[in-house]
PDB file of C-alpha atoms in Angstrom:
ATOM      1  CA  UNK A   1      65.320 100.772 116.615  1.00  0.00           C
ATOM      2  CA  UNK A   2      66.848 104.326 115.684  1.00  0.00           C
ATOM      3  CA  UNK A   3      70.565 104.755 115.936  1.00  0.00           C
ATOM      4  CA  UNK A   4      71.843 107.853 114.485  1.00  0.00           C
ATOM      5  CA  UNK A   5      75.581 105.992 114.432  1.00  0.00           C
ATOM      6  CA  UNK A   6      74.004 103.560 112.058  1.00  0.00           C
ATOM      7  CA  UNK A   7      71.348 104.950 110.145  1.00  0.00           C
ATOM      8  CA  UNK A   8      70.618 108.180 107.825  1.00  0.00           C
ATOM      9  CA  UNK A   9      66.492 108.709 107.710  1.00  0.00           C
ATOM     10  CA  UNK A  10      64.457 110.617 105.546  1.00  0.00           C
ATOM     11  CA  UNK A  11      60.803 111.311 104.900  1.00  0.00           C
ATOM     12  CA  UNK A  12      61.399 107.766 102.167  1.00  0.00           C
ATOM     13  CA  UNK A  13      62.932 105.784 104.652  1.00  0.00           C
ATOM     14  CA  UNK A  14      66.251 104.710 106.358  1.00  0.00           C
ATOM     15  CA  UNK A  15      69.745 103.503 104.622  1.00  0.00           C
ATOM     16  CA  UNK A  16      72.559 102.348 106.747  1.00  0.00           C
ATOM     17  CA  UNK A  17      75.539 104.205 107.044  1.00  0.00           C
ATOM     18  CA  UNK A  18      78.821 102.844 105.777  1.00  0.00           C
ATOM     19  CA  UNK A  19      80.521 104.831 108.400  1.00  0.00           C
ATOM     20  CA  UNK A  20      79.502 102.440 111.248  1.00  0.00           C
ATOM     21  CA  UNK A  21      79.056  98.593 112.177  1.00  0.00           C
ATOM     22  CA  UNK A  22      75.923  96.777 111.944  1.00  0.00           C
ATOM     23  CA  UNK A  23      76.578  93.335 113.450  1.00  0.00           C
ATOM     24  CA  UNK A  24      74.402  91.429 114.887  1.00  0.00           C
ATOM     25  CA  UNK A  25      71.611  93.965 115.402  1.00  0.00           C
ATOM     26  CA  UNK A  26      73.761  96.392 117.118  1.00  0.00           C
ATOM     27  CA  UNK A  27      75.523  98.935 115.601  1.00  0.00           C
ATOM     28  CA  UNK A  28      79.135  99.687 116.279  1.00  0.00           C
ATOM     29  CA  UNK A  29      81.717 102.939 115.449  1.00  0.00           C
ATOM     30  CA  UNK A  30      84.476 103.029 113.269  1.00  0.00           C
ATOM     31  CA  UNK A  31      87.701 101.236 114.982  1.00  0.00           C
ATOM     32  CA  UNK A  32      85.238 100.196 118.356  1.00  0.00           C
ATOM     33  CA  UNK A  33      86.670  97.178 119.786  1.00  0.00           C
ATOM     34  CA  UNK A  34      84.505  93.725 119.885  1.00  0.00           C
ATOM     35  CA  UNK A  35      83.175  93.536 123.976  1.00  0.00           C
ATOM     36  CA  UNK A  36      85.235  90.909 125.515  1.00  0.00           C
ATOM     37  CA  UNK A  37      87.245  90.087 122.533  1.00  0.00           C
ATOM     38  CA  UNK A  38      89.980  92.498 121.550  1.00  0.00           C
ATOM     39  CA  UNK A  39      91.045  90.524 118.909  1.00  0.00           C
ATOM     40  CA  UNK A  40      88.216  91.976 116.352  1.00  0.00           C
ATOM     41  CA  UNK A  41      86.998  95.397 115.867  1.00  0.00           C
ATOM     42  CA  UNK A  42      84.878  97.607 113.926  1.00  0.00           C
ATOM     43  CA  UNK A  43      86.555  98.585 110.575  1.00  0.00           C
ATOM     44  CA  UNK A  44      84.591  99.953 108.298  1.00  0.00           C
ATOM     45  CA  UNK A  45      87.022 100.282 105.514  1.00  0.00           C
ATOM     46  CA  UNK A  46      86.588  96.280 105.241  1.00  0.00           C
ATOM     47  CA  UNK A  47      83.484  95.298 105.974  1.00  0.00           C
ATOM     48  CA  UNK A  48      80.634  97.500 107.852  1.00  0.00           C
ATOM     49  CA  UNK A  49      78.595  94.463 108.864  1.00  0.00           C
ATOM     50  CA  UNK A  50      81.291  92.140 110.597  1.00  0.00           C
ATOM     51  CA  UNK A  51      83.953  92.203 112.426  1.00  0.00           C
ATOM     52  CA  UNK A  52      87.826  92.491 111.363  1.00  0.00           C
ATOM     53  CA  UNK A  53      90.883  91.684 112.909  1.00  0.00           C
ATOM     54  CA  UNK A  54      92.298  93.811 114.983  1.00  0.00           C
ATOM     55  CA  UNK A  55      95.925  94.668 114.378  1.00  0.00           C
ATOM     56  CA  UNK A  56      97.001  96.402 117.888  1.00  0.00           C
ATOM     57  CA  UNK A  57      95.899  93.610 120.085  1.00  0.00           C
ATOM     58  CA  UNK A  58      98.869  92.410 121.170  1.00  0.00           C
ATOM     59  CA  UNK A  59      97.852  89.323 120.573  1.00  0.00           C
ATOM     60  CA  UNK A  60     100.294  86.764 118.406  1.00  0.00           C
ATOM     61  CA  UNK A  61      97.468  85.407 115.603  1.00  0.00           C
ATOM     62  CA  UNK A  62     100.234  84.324 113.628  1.00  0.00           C
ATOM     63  CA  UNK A  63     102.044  80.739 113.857  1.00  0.00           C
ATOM     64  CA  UNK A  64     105.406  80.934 116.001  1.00  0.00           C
ATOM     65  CA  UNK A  65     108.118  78.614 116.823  1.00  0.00           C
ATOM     66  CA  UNK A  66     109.463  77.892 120.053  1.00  0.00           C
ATOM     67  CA  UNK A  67     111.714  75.216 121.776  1.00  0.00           C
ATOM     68  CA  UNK A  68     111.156  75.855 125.331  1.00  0.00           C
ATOM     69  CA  UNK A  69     109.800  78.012 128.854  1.00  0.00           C
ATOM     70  CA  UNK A  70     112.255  78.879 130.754  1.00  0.00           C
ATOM     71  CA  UNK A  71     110.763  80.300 134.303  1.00  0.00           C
ATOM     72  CA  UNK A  72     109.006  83.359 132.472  1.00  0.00           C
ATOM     73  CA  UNK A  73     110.749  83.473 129.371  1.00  0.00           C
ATOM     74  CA  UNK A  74     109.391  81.943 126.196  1.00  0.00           C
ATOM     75  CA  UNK A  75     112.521  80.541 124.048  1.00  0.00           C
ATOM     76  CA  UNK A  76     111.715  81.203 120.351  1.00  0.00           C
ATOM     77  CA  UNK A  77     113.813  79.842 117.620  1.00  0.00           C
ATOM     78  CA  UNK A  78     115.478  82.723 115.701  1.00  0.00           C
ATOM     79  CA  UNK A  79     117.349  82.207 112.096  1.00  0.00           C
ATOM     80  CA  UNK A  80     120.861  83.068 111.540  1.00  0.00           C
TER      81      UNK A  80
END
């Protein structure tokens, strides 16, 4: 199917664009966010035809240590 976000046609044919997503059969815009996932996005700087981390999730993807929870407060251990 046509998708001017993802593909450039001419009278010899269609190329995709390296300005968009293609994963999975659907095409995606630059910095779009993964549905139900916010983790991963659409960066086409890295690669147009998967999906990338995404580094303002908010979410810690990163190994952490901790010595407790205490009520709503995570404890982590901090260096001196």
């Amino acid at each position: 199917t046509y998708d001017s976000l993802c593909l450039s046609c001419s009278e010899s044919g269609c190329v995709e664009k390296k300005t968009a997503c293609h994963i999975d059969n659907v095409c995606y815009k630059h910095n779009q966010i993964k549905p139900k996932d916010v983790r991963l996005m659409c960066n086409t700087t890295k690669d147009t035809t998967a999906w990338s981390q995404n580094p303002n999730s908010g979410i810690i993807t990163t190994p952490i240590s901790w010595i407790m929870i205490l009520a709503t407060a995570l404890i982590l251990v901090t260096s001196v």
